[in-house]
mmCIF file of C-alpha atoms and ligand atoms in Angstrom:
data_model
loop_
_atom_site.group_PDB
_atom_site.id
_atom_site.type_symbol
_atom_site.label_atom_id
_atom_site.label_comp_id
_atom_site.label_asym_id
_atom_site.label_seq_id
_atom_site.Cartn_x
_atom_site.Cartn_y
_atom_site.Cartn_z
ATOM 1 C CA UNK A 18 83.989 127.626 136.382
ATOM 2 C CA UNK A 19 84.660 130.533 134.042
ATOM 3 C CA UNK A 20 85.557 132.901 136.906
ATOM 4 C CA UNK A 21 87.915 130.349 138.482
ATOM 5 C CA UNK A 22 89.805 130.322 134.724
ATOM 6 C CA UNK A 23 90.097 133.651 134.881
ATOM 7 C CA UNK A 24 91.380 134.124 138.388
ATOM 8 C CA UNK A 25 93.897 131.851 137.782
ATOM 9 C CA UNK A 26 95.353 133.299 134.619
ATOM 10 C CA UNK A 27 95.695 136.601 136.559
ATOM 11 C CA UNK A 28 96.980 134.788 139.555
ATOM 12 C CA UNK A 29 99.522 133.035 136.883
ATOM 13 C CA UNK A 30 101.025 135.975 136.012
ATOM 14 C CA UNK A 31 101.250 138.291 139.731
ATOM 15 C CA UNK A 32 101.427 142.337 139.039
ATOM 16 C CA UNK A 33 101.319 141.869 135.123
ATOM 17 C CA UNK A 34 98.574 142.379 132.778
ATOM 18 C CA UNK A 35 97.163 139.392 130.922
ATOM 19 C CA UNK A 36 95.434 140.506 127.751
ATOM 20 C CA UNK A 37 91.527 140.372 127.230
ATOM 21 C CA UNK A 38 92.392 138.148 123.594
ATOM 22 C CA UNK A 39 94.658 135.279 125.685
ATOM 23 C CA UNK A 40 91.983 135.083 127.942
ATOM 24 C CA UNK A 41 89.179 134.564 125.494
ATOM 25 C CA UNK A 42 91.380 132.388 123.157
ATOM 26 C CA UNK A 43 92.410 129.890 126.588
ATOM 27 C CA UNK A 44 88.784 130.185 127.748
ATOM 28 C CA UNK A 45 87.227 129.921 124.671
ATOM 29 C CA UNK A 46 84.561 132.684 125.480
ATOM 30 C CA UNK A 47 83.861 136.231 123.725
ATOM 31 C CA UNK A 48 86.095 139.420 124.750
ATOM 32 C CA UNK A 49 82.869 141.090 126.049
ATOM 33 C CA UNK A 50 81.957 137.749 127.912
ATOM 34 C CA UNK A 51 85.159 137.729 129.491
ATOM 35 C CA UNK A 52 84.723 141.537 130.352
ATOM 36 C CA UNK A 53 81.454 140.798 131.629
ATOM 37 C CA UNK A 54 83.021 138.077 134.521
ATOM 38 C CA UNK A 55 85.425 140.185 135.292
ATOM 39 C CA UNK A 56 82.705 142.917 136.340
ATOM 40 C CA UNK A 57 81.257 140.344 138.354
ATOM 41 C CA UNK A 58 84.711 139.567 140.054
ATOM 42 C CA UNK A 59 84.959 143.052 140.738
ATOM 43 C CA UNK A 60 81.355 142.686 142.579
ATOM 44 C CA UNK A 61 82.622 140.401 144.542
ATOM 45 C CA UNK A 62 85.263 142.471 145.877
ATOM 46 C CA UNK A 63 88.439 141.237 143.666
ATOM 47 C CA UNK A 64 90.636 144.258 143.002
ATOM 48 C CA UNK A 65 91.112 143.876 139.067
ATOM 49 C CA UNK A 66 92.275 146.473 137.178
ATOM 50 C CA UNK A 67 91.701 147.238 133.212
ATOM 51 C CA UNK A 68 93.687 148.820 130.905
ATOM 52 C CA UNK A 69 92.852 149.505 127.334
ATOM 53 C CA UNK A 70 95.797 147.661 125.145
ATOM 54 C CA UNK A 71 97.349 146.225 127.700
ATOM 55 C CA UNK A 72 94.257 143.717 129.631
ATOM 56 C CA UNK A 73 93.828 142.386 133.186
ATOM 57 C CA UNK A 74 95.994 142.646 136.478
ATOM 58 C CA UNK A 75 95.001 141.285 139.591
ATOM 59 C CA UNK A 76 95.475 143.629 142.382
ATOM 60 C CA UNK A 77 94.161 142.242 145.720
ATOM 61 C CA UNK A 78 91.787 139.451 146.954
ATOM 62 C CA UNK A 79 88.623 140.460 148.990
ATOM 63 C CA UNK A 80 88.856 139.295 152.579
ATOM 64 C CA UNK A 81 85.588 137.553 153.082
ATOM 65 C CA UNK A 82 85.305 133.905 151.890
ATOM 66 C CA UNK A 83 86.139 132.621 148.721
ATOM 67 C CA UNK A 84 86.517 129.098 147.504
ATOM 68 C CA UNK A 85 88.953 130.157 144.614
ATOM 69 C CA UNK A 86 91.175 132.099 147.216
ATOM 70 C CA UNK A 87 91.054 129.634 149.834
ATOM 71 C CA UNK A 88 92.015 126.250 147.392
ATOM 72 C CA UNK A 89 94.886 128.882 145.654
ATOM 73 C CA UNK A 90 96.142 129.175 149.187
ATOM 74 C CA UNK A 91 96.229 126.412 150.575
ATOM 75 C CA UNK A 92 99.474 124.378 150.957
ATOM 76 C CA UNK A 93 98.256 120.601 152.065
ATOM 77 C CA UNK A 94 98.138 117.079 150.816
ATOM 78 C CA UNK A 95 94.068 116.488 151.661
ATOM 79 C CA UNK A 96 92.449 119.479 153.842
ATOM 80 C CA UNK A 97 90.491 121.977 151.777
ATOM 81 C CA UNK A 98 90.753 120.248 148.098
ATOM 82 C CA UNK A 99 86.906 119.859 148.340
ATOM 83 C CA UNK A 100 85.167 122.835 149.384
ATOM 84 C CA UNK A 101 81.796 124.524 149.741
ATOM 85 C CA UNK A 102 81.221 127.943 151.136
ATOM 86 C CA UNK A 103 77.776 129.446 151.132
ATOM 87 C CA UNK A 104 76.192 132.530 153.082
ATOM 88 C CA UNK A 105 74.140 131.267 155.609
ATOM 89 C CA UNK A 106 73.735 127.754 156.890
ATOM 90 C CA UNK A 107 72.293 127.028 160.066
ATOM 91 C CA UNK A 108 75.946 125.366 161.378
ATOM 92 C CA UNK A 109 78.307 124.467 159.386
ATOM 93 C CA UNK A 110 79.399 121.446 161.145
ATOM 94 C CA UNK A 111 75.992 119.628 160.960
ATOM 95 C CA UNK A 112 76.205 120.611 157.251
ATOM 96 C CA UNK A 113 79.788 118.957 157.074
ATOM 97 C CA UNK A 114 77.806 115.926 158.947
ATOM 98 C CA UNK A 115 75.564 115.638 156.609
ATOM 99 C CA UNK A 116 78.113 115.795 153.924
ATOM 100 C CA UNK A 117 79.905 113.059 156.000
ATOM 101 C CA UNK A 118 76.791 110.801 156.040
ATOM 102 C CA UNK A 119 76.599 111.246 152.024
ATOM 103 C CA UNK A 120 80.035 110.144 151.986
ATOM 104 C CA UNK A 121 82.219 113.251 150.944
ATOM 105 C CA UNK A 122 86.090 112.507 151.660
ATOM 106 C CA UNK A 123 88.451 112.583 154.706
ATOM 107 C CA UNK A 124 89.790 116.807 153.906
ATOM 108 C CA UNK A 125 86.417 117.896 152.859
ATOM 109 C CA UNK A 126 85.917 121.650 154.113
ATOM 110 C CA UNK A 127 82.932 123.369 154.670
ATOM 111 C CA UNK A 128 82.390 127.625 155.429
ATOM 112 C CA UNK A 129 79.639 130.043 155.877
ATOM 113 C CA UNK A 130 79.541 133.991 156.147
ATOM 114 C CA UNK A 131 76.762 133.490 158.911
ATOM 115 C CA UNK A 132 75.172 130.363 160.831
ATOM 116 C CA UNK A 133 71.936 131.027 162.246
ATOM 117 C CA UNK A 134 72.336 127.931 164.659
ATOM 118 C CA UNK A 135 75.966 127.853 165.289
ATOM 119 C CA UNK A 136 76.352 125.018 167.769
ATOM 120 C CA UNK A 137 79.246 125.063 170.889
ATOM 121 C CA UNK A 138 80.372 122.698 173.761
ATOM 122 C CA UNK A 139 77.635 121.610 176.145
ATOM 123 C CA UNK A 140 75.150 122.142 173.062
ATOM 124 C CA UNK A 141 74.912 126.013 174.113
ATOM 125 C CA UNK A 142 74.743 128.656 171.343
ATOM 126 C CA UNK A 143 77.277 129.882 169.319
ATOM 127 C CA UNK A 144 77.302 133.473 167.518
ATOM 128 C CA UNK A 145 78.606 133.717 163.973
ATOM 129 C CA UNK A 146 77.663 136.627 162.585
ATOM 130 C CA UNK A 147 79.794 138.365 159.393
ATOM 131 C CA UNK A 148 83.007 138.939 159.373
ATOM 132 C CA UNK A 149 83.844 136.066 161.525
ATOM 133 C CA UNK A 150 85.590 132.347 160.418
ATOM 134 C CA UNK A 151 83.195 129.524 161.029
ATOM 135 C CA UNK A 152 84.670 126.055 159.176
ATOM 136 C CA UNK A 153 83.981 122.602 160.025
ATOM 137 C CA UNK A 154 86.501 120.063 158.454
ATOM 138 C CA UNK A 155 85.684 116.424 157.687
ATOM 139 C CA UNK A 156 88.511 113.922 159.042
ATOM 140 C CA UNK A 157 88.736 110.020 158.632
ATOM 141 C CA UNK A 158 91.762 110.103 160.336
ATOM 142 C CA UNK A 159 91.949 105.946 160.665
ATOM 143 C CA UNK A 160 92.895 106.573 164.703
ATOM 144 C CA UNK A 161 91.348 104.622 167.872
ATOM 145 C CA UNK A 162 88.242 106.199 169.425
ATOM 146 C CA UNK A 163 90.896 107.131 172.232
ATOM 147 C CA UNK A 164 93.178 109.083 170.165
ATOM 148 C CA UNK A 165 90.795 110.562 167.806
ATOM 149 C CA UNK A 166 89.989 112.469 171.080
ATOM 150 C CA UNK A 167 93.225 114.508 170.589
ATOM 151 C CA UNK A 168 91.876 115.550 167.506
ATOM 152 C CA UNK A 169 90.979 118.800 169.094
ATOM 153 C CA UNK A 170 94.347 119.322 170.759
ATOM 154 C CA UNK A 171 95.370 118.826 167.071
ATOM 155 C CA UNK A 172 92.552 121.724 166.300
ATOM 156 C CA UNK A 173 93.741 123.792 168.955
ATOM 157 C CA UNK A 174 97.631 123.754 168.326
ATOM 158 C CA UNK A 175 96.634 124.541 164.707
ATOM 159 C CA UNK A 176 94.703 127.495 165.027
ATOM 160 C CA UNK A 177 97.248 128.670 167.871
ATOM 161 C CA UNK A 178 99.667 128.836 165.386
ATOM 162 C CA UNK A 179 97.911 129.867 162.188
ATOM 163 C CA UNK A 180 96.829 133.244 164.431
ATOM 164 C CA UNK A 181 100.375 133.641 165.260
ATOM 165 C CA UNK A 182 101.837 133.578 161.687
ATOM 166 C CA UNK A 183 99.055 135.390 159.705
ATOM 167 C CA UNK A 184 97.764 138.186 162.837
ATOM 168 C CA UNK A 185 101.364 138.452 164.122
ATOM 169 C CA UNK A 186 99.816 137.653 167.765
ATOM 170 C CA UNK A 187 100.146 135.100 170.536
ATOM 171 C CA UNK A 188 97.255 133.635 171.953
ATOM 172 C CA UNK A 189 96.541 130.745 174.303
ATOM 173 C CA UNK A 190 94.913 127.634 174.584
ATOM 174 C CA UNK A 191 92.456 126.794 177.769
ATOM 175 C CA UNK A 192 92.262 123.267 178.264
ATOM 176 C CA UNK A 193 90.500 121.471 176.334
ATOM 177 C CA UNK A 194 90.356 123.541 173.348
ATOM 178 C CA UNK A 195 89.746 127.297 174.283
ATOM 179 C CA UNK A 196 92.143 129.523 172.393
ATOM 180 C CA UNK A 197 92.097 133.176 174.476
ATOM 181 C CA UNK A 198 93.687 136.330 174.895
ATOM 182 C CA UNK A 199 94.240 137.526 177.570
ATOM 183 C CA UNK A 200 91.392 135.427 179.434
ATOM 184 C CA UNK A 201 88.936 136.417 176.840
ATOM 185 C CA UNK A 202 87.673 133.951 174.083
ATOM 186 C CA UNK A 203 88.919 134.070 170.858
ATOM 187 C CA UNK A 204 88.027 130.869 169.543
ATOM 188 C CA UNK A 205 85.709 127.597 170.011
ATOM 189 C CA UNK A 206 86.753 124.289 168.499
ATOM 190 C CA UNK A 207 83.984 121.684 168.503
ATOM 191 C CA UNK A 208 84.747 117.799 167.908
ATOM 192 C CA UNK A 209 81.751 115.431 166.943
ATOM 193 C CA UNK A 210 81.987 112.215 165.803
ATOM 194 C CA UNK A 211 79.828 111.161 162.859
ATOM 195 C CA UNK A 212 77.768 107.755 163.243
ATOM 196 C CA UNK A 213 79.106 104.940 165.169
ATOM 197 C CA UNK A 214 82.787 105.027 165.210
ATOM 198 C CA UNK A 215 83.686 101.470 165.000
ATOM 199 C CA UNK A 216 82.277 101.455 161.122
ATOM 200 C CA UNK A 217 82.808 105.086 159.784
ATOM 201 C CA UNK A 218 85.179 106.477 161.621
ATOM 202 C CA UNK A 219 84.762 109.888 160.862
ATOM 203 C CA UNK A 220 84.574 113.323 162.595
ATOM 204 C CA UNK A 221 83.852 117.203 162.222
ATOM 205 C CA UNK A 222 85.894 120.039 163.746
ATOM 206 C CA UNK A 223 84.262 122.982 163.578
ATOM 207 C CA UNK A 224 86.044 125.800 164.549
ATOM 208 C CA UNK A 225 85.118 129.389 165.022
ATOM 209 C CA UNK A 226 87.269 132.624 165.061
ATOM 210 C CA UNK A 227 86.313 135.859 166.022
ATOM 211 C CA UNK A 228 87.973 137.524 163.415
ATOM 212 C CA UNK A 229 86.297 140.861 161.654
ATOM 213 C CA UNK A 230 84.022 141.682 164.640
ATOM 214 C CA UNK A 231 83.532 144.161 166.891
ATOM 215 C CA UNK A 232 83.050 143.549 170.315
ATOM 216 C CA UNK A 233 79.644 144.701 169.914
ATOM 217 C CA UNK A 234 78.469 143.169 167.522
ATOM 218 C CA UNK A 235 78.721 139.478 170.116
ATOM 219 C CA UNK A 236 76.391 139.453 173.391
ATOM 220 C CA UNK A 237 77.541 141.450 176.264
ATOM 221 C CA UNK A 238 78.078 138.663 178.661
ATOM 222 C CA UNK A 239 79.727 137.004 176.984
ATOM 223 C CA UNK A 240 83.827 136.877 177.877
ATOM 224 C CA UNK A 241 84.776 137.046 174.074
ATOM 225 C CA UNK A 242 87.515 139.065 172.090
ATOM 226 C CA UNK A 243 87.707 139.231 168.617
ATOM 227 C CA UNK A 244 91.158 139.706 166.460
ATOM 228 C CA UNK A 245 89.741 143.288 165.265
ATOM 229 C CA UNK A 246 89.254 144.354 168.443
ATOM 230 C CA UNK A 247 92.625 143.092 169.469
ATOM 231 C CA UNK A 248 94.582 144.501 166.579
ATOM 232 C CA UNK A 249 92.640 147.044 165.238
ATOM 233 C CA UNK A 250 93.434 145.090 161.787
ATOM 234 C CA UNK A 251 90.914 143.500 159.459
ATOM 235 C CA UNK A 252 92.627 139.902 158.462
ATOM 236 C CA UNK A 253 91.786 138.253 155.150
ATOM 237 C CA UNK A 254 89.929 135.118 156.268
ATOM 238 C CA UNK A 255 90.565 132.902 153.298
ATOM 239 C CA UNK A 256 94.902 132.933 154.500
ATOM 240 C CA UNK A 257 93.473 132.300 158.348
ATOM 241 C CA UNK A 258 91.651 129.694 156.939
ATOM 242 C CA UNK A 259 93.965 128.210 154.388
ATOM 243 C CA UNK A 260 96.686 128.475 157.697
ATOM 244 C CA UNK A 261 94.118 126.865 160.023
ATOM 245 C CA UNK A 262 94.129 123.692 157.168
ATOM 246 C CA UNK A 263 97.867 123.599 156.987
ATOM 247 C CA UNK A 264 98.692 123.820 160.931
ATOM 248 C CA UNK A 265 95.755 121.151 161.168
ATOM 249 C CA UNK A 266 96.702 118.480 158.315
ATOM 250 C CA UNK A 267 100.676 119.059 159.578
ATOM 251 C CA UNK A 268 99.484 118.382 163.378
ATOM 252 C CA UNK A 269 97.183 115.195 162.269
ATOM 253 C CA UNK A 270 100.408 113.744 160.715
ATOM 254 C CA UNK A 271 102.412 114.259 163.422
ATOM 255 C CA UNK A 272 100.178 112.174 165.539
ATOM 256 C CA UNK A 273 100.083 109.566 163.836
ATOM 257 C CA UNK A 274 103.949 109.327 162.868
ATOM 258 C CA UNK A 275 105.265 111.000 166.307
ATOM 259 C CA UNK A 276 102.556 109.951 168.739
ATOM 260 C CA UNK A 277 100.887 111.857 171.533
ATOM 261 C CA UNK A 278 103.726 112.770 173.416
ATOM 262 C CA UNK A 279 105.242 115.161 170.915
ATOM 263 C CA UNK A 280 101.818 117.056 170.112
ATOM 264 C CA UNK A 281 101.522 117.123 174.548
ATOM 265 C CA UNK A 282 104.869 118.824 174.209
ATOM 266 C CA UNK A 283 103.300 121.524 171.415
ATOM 267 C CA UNK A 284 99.804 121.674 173.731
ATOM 268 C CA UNK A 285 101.581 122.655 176.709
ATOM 269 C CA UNK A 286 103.768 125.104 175.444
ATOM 270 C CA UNK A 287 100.939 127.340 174.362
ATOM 271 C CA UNK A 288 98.521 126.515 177.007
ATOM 272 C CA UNK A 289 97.525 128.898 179.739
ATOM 273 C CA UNK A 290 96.905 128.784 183.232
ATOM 274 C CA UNK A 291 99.352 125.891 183.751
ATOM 275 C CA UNK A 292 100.979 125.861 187.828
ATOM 276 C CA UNK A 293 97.866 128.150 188.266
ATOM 277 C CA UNK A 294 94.906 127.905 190.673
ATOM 278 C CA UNK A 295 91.781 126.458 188.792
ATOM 279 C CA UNK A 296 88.253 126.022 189.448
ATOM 280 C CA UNK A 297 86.607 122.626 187.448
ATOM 281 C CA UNK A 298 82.970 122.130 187.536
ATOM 282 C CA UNK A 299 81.936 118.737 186.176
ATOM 283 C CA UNK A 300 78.060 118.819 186.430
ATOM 284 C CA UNK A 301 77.258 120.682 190.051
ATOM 285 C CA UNK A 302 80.291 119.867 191.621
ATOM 286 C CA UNK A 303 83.084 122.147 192.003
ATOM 287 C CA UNK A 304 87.085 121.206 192.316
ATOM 288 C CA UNK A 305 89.718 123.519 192.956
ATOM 289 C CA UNK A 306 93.255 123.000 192.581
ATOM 290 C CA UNK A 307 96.402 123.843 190.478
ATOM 291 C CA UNK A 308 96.516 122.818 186.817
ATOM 292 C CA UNK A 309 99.366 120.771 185.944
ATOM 293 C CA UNK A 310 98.880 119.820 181.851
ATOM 294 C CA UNK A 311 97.249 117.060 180.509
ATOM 295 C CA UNK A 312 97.978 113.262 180.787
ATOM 296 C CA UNK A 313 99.093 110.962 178.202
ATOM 297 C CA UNK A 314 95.197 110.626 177.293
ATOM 298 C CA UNK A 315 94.639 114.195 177.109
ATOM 299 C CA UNK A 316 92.989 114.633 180.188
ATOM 300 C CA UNK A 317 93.473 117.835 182.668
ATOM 301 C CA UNK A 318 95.713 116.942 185.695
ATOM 302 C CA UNK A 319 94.604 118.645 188.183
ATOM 303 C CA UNK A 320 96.580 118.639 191.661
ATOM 304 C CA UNK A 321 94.044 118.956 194.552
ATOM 305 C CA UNK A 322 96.023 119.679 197.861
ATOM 306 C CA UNK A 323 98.334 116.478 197.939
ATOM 307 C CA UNK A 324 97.317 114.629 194.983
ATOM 308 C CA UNK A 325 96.474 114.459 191.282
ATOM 309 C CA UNK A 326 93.139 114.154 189.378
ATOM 310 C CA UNK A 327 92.786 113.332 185.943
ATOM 311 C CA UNK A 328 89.329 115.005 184.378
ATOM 312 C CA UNK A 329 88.100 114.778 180.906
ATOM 313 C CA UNK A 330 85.832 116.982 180.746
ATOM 314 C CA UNK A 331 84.545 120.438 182.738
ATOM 315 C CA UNK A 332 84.498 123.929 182.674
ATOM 316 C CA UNK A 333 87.830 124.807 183.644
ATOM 317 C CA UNK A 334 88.014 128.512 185.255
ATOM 318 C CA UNK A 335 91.947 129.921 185.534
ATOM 319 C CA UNK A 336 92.283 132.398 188.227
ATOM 320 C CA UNK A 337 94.511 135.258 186.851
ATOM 321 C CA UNK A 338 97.049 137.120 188.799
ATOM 322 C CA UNK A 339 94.790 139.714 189.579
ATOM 323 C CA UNK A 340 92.393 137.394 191.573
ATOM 324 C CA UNK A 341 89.886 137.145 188.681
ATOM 325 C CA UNK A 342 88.533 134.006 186.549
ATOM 326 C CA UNK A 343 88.953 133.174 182.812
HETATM 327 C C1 LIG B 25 82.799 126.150 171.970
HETATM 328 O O1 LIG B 25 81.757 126.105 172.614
HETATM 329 O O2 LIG B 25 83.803 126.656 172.443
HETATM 330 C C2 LIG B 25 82.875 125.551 170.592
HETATM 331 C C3 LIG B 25 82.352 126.487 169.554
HETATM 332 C C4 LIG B 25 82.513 125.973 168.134
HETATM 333 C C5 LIG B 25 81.939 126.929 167.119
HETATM 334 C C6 LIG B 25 82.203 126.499 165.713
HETATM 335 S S1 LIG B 25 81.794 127.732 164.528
HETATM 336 C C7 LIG B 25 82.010 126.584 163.247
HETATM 337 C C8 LIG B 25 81.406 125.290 163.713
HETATM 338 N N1 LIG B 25 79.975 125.258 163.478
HETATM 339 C C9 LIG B 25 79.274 125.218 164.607
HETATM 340 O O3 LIG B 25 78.031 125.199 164.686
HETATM 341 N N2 LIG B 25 80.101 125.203 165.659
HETATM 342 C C10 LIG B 25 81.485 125.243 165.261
#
């Protein structure tokens, strides 16, 4: 892509001016074409500025998605080489299924500004409206059925951490895979496997930050934050992204050269609620007891009066210090 040439010139050379005549001799285009791109790049929301004798500079990114900011980003060996962003898909990870089924690669990443259909645990509705980051990544991550499981513990570490280094906060994850502040949902991750998994062996994590919203702009019942509303800050979503890949593809490693024990370790430093009181409802029945971490299959262990209870799956409800539920 012409645009992408461009970009990266400027990128090539950070703060400086590139001239209008290198960039038409190296992309073999017209000075007026190349002017005429630029405009567009400027459209888009790339700061470029343009001075007579001297050329191009690049002076910021826009923060909405971009797959030429995202794949200059991003620092990994697989996760986000391949990637497709568009403005409205219905969810991105039955898109990235679909792309799955066709047979795109183990890394491929998929993004949308809005879903109209965005799925969440339990099949209930998730809202993705602008400014937020909805991704699904697809992963062949040649494990068993029983460890690809921990994928989203992978997912959830990851996006812990990303949030940390690129919004300068420190957020929680809610077992299984419920990253809040301050008992309010930031994030959803959402595992599905892809066709049987015995022959494939494939799976989509989508995950979905609540990054440029306001609060109003999600339902009022719902117990959501978003990182505006937390920070006051608008974050660029292509580094949370490119982050989110890096934390991921490091974390998927790990497992598979460390084992489960060391990503445990990483899960229950940055979970929440753990030696607190708990409410777990597993279809209509309700278990209360104190949550203790999660087993060496990634199950909750839950102690109920004098002894423990694995679960693997549930609504888990913390009670906070102040007597309420998260
Ligand atoms: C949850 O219920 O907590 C999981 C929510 C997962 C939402 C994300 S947004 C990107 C991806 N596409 C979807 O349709 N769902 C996931």
């Amino acid at each position: 892509m012409v645009r992408e040439g461009i970009l990266d010139l400027l990128a090539a050379n950070p703060g400086e001016y590139v001239s209008g005549e290198l960039m038409s001799e190296r992309l073999q285009l017209t000075r007026a074409a190349v002017w005429k791109q630029i405009k567009v790049l400027k459209e888009t929301g790339f700061q470029i500025e343009a001075q007579t004798k001297k050329g191009y500079r690049l002076l910021r990114t826009p923060l909405n998605i971009n797959a030429w900011t995202i794949k200059h980003l991003v620092k990994t060996r697989k996760l986000g080489h391949e990637l497709y962003i568009s403005e409205e898909v219905t969810s991105t990870n039955e898109w990235a299924k679909e792309l799955a089924r066709k047979g795109k690669d183990h890394g491929t990443v998929v993004l949308a500004e809005t879903q109209t259909a965005g799925v969440g645990r339990m099949q209930r509705h998730w809202e993705a409206p602008k400014g937020g980051l909805w991704m699904s990544v697809i992963l062949k991550p040649k494990l068993s059925l029983a460890d690809a499981s921990k994928l989203t513990l992978c997912a959830g570490v990851a996006v812990v951490d990303a949030i940390a280094e690129v919004c300068k906060i420190k957020v929680g994850i809610k077992w299984p895979n419920d990253v809040v502040f301050n008992g309010l949902k930031l994030v959803g991750i959402l595992a599905e496997v892809v066709g049987e998994w015995n022959t494939v062996q494939t799976m989509v994590i989508g995950i979905g930050v609540n990054v440029n919203l306001h609060r109003m702009q999600l339902s009022k019942e719902l117990t959501a934050t978003t990182l505006l509303e937390i920070t006051g800050i608008e974050f660029d979503l292509n580094s949370l992204a490119a982050k989110i890949l890096e934390h991921l593809e490091e974390e998927l490693i790990n497992l598979k050269t460390k084992g489960f024990d060391s990503l445990r370790d990483r899960w229950m430093q940055r979970a929440v609620g753990l030696g607190q009181t708990a409410l777990i409802q597993q279809g209509n029945r309700t278990f209360e007891g104190i949550i203790q971490g999660i087993s060496i299959d990634g199950e909750l262990i839950i102690k109920i009066g004098e002894e423990s209870q694995t679960f693997s799956a549930g609504e888990v409800r913390v009670r906070s210090t102040t007597g309420t539920y998260f």
